[in-house]
Short mmCIF file of C-alpha atoms and ligand atoms in Angstrom, two decimals:
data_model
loop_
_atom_site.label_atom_id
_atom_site.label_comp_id
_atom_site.label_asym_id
_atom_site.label_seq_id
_atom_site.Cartn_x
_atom_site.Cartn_y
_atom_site.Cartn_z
CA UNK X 1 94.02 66.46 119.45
CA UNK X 2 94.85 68.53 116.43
CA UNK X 3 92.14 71.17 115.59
CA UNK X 4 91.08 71.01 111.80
CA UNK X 5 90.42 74.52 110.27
CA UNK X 6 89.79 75.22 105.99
CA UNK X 7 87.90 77.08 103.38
CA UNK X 8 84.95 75.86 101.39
CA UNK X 9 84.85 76.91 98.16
CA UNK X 10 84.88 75.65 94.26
CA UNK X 11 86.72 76.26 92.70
CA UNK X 12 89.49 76.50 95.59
CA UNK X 13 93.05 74.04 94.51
CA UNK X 14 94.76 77.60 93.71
CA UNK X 15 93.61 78.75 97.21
CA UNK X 16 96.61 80.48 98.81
CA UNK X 17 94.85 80.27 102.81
CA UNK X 18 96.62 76.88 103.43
CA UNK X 19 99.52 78.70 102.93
CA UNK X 20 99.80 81.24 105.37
CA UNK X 21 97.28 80.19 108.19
CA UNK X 22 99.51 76.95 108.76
CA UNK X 23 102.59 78.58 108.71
CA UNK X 24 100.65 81.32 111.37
CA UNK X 25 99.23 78.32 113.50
CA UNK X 26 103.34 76.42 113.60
CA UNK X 27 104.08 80.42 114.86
CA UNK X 28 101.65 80.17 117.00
CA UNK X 29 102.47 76.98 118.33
CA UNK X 30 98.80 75.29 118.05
CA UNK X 31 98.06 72.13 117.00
CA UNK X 32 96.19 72.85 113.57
CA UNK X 33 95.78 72.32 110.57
CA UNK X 34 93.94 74.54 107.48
CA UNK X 35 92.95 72.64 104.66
CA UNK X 36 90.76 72.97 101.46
CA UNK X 37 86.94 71.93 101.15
CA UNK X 38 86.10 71.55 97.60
CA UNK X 39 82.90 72.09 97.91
CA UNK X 40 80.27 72.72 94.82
CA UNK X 41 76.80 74.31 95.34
CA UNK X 42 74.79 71.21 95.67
CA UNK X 43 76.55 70.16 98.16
CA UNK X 44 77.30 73.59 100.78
CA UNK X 45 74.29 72.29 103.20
CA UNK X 46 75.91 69.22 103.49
CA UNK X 47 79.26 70.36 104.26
CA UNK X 48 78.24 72.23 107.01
CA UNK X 49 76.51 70.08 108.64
CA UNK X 50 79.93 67.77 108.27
CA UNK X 51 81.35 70.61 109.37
CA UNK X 52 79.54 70.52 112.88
CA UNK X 53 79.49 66.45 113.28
CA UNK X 54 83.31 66.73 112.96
CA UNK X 55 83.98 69.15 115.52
CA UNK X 56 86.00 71.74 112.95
CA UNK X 57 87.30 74.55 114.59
CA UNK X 58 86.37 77.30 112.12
CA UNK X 59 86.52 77.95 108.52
CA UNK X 60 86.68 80.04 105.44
CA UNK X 61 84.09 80.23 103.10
CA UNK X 62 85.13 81.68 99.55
CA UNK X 63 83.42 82.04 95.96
CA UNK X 64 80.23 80.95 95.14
CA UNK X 65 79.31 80.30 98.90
CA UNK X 66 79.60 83.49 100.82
CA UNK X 67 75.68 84.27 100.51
CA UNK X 68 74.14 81.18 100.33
CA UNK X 69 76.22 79.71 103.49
CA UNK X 70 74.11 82.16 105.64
CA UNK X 71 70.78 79.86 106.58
CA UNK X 72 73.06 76.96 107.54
CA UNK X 73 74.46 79.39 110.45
CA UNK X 74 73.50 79.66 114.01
CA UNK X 75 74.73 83.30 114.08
CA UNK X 76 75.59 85.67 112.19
CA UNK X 77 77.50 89.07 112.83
CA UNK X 78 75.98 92.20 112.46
CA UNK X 79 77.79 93.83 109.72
CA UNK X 80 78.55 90.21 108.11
CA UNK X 81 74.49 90.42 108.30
CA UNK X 82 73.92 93.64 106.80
CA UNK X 83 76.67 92.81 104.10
CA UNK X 84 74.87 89.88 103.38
CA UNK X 85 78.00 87.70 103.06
CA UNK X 86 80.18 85.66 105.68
CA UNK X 87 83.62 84.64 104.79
CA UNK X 88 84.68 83.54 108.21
CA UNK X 89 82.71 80.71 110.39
CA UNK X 90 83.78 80.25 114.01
CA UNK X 91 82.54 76.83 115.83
CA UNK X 92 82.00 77.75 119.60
CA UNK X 93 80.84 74.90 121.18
CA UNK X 94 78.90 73.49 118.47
CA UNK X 95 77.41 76.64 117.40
CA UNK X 96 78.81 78.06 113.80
CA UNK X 97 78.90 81.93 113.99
CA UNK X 98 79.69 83.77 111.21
CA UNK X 99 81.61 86.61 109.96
CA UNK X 100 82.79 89.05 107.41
CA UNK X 101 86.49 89.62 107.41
CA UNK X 102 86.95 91.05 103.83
CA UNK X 103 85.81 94.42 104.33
CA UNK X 104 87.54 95.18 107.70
CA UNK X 105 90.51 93.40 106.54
CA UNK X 106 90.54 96.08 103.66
CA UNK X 107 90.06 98.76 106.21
CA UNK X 108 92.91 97.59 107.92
CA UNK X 109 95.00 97.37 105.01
CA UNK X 110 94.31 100.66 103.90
CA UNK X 111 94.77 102.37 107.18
CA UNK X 112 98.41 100.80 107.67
CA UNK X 113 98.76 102.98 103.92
CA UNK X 114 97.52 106.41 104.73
CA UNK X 115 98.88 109.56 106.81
CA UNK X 116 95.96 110.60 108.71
CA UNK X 117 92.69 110.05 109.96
CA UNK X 118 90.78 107.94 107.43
CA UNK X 119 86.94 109.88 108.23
CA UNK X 120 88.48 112.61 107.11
CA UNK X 121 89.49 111.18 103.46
CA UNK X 122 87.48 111.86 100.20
CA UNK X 123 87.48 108.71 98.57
CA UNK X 124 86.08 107.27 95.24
CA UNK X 125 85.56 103.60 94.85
CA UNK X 126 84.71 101.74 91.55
CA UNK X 127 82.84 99.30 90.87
CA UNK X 128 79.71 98.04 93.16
CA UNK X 129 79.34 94.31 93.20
CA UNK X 130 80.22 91.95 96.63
CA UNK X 131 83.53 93.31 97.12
CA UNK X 132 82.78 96.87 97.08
CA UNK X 133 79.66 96.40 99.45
CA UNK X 134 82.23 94.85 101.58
CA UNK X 135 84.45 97.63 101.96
CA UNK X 136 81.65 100.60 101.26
CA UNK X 137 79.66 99.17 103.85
CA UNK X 138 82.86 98.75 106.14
CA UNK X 139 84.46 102.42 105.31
CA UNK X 140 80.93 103.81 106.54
CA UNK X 141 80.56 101.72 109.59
CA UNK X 142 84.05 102.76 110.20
CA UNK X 143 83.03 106.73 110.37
CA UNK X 144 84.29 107.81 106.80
CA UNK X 145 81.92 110.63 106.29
CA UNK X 146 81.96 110.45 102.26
CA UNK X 147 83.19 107.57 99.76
CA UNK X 148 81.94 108.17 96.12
CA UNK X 149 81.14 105.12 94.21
CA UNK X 150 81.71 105.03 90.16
CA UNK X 151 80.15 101.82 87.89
CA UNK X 152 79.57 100.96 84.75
CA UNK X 153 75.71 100.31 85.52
CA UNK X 154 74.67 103.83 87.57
CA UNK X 155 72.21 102.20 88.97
CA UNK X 156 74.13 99.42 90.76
CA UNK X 157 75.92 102.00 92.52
CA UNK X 158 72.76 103.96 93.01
CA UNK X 159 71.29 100.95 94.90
CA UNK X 160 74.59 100.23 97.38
CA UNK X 161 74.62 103.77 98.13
CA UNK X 162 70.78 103.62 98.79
CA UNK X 163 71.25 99.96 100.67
CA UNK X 164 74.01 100.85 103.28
CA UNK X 165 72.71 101.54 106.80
CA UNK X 166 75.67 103.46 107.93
CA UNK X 167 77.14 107.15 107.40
CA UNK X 168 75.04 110.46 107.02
CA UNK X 169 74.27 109.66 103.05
CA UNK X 170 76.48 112.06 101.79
CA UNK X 171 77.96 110.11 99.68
CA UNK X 172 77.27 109.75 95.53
CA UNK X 173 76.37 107.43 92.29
CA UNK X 174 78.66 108.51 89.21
CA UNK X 175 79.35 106.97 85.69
CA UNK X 176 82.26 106.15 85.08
CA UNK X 177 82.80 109.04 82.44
CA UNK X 178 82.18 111.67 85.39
CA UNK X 179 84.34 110.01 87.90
CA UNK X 180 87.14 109.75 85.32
CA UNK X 181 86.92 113.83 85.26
CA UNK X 182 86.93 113.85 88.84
CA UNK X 183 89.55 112.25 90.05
CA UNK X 184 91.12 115.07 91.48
CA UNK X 185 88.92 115.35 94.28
CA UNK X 186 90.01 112.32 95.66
CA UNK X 187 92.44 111.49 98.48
CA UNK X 188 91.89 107.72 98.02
CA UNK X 189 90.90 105.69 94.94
CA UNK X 190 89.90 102.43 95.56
CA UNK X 191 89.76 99.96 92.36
CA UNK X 192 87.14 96.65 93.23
CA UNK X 193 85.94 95.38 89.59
CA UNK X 194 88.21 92.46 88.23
CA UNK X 195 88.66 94.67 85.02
CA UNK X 196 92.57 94.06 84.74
CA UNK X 197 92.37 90.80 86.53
CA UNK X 198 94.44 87.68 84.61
CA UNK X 199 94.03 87.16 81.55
CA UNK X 200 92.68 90.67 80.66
CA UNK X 201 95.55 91.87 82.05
CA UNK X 202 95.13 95.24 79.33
CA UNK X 203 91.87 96.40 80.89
CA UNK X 204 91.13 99.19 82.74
CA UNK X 205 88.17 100.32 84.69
CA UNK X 206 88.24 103.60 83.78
CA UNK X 207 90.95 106.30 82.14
CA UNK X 208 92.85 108.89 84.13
CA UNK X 209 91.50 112.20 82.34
CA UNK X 210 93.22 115.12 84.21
CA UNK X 211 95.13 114.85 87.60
CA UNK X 212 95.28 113.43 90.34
CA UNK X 213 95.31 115.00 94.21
CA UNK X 214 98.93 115.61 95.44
CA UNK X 215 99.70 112.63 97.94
CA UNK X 216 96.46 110.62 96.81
CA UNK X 217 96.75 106.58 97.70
CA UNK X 218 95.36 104.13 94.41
CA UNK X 219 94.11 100.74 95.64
CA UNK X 220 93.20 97.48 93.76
CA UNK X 221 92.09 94.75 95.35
CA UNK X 222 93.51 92.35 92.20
CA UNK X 223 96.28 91.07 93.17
CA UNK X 224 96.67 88.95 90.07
CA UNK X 225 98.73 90.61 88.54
CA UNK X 226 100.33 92.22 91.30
CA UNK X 227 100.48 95.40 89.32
CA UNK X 228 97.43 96.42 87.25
CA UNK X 229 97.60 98.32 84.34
CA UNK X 230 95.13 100.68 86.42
CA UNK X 231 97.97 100.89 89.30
CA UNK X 232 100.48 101.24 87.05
CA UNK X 233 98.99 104.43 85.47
CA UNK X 234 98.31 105.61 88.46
CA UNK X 235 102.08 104.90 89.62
CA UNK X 236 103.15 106.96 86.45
CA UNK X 237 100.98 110.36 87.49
CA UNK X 238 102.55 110.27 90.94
CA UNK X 239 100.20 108.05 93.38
CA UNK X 240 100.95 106.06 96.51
CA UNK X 241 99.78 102.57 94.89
CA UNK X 242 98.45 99.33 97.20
CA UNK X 243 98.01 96.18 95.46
CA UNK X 244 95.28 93.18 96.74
CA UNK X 245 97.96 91.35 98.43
CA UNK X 246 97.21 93.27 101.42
CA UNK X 247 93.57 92.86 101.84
CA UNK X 248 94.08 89.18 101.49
CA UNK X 249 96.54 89.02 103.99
CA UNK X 250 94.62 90.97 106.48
CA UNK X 251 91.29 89.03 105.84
CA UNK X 252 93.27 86.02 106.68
CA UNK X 253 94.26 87.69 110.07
CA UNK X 254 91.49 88.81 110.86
CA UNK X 255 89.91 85.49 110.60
CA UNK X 256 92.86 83.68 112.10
CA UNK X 257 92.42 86.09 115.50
CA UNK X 258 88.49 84.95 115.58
CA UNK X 259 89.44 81.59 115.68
CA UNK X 260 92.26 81.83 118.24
CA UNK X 261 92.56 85.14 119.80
CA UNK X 262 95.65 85.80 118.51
CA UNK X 263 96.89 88.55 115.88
CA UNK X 264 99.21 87.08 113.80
CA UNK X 265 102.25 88.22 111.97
CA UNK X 266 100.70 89.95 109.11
CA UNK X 267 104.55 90.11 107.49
CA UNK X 268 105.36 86.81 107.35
CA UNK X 269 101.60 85.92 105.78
CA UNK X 270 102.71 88.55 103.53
CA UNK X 271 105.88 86.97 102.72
CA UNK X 272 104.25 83.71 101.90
CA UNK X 273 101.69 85.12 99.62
CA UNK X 274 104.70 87.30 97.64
CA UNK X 275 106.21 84.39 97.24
CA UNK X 276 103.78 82.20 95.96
CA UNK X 277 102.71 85.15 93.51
CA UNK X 278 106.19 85.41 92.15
CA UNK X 279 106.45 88.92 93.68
CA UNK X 280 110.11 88.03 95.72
P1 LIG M 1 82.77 90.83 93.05
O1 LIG M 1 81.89 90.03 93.93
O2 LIG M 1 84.15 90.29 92.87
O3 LIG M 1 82.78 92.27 93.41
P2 LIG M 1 80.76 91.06 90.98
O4 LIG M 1 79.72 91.08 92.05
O5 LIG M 1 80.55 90.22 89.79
O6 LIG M 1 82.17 90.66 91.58
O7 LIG M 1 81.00 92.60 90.53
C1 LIG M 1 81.86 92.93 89.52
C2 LIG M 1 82.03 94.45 89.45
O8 LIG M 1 83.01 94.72 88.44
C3 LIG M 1 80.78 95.21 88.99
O9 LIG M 1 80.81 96.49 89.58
C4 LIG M 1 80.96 95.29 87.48
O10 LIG M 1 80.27 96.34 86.86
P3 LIG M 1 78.68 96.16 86.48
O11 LIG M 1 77.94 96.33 87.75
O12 LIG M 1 78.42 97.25 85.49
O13 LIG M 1 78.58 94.78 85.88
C5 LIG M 1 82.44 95.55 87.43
N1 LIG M 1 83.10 95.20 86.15
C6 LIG M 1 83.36 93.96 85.69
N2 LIG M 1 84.02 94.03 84.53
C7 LIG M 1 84.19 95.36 84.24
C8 LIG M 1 84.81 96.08 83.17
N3 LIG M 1 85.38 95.44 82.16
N4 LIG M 1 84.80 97.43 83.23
C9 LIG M 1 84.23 98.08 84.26
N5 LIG M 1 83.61 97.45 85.30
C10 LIG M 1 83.61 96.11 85.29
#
């Protein structure tokens, strides 16, 4: 019997996980299928519980469900727990465990981009809303001994800083102004607000004043447009850039090997995603 898998979400029709997970489970050789769950806020208890009665295999749980979905769990991991937010549900046996694949996806990413041991990195990440407690919380779990975070409100990156449970508490709340001065210090810069993001495609988080670190690696987790004005400056003053494709990709993967155990061909989910974007 085929296996159903998909992502809950709304809104989700531009939702690019179809895409590659069904092209990794015909790789893979499973019977499965991904597919998508429109489903709106009224109505997330209700699709889990379909969820369960129908025996789905696992699923995705996207924008503006990632918090709330935690209640209607029977498990939840421990740094999906401390994050706050699952984006990954597993069905073992009729119990729904989930998990939070965004942040180590992005670790993953990242550390498939840099020479060297990532604890040892002085990095700088902006902005300090769900996606950056992903990956702050992740970096720090992961044994990164300092990551700076920069925000327009000072004291939302005050209280992430102050909120993460792992890490010696080195690291430190700047404006945006100071971290622009800074940037220098930095061996990786990682961009998370969705200044830049289509339409406001002009918009930067914050302006290169001086230099950057020979051999320094920019980030941005938007991958819509592929390049960001922000990577694209940095691209002009000499950085390594990374784009969000990855971190999707390796999200996806991550969840795809909790469902089934198996890794899957992160350059071929790659491809698909490219494609779609209009990037080959
Ligand atoms: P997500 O869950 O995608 O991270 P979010 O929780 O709404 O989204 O957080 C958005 C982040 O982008 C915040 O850090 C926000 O800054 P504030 O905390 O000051 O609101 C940041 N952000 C959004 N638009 C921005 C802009 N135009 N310039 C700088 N930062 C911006």
């Amino acid at each position: 019997m085929k296996k159903l898998y998909g992502v809950m979400g709304d809104p989700i029709k531009h939702s690019m996980s179809p895409d590659i997970h069904n092209d990794a489970f015909r790789r893979a050789g499973l019977m499965s299928e991904y597919v998508l769950f429109h489903v709106t806020s009224g109505h997330l208890g209700d699709a889990v519980r379909g969820a369960r009665a129908l025996g789905i295999g696992g699923f995705n749980v996207t924008v503006p469900h990632k918090t709330a979905i935690i209640p209607y769990l029977d498990e939840v991991d421990g740094l999906a727990g401390t994050i706050g937010a699952v984006n990954t549900v597993k069905n073992e046996n009729g119990r729904l465990i989930g998990y939070n694949t965004d942040g180590p996806g992005y670790i993953r990413a990242l550390k498939e981009k840099v020479r060297g041991t990532l604890a040892d990195m002085h990095i700088l990440l902006i902005g300090s809303g769900g996606a950056a407690r992903g990956i702050f919380f992740s970096l720090m779990k992961d044994g990164v001994l300092q990551a700076d975070i920069c925000n327009r409100t000072l004291s939302k990156a005050e209280a992430l800083i102050e909120d993460c449970p792992y890490g010696n508490g080195k690291s430190r709340a700047l404006s945006l102004e100071e971290a622009g001065t800074r940037l220098q210090d930095y061996d990786i810069i990682i961009q998370t607000t969705s200044s830049g993001m289509s339409p406001l495609t002009d918009e930067v988080p914050l302006r290169f004043e001086g230099g950057l670190k020979g051999g320094v690696l920019v980030s941005d987790i938007i991958y819509n447009p592929l390049e960001t004005e922000f990577l694209k400056q940095a691209g002009s003053k000499g950085a390594a850039v990374q784009n969000g494709v990855d971190m999707f990709v390796y999200q996806a993967a991550l969840a795809f090997e909790i469902w089934t155990g198996i890794y899957p061909d992160t350059e071929a989910m790659r491809n698909i995603v490219l494609q779609k974007l209009g990037g080959i």
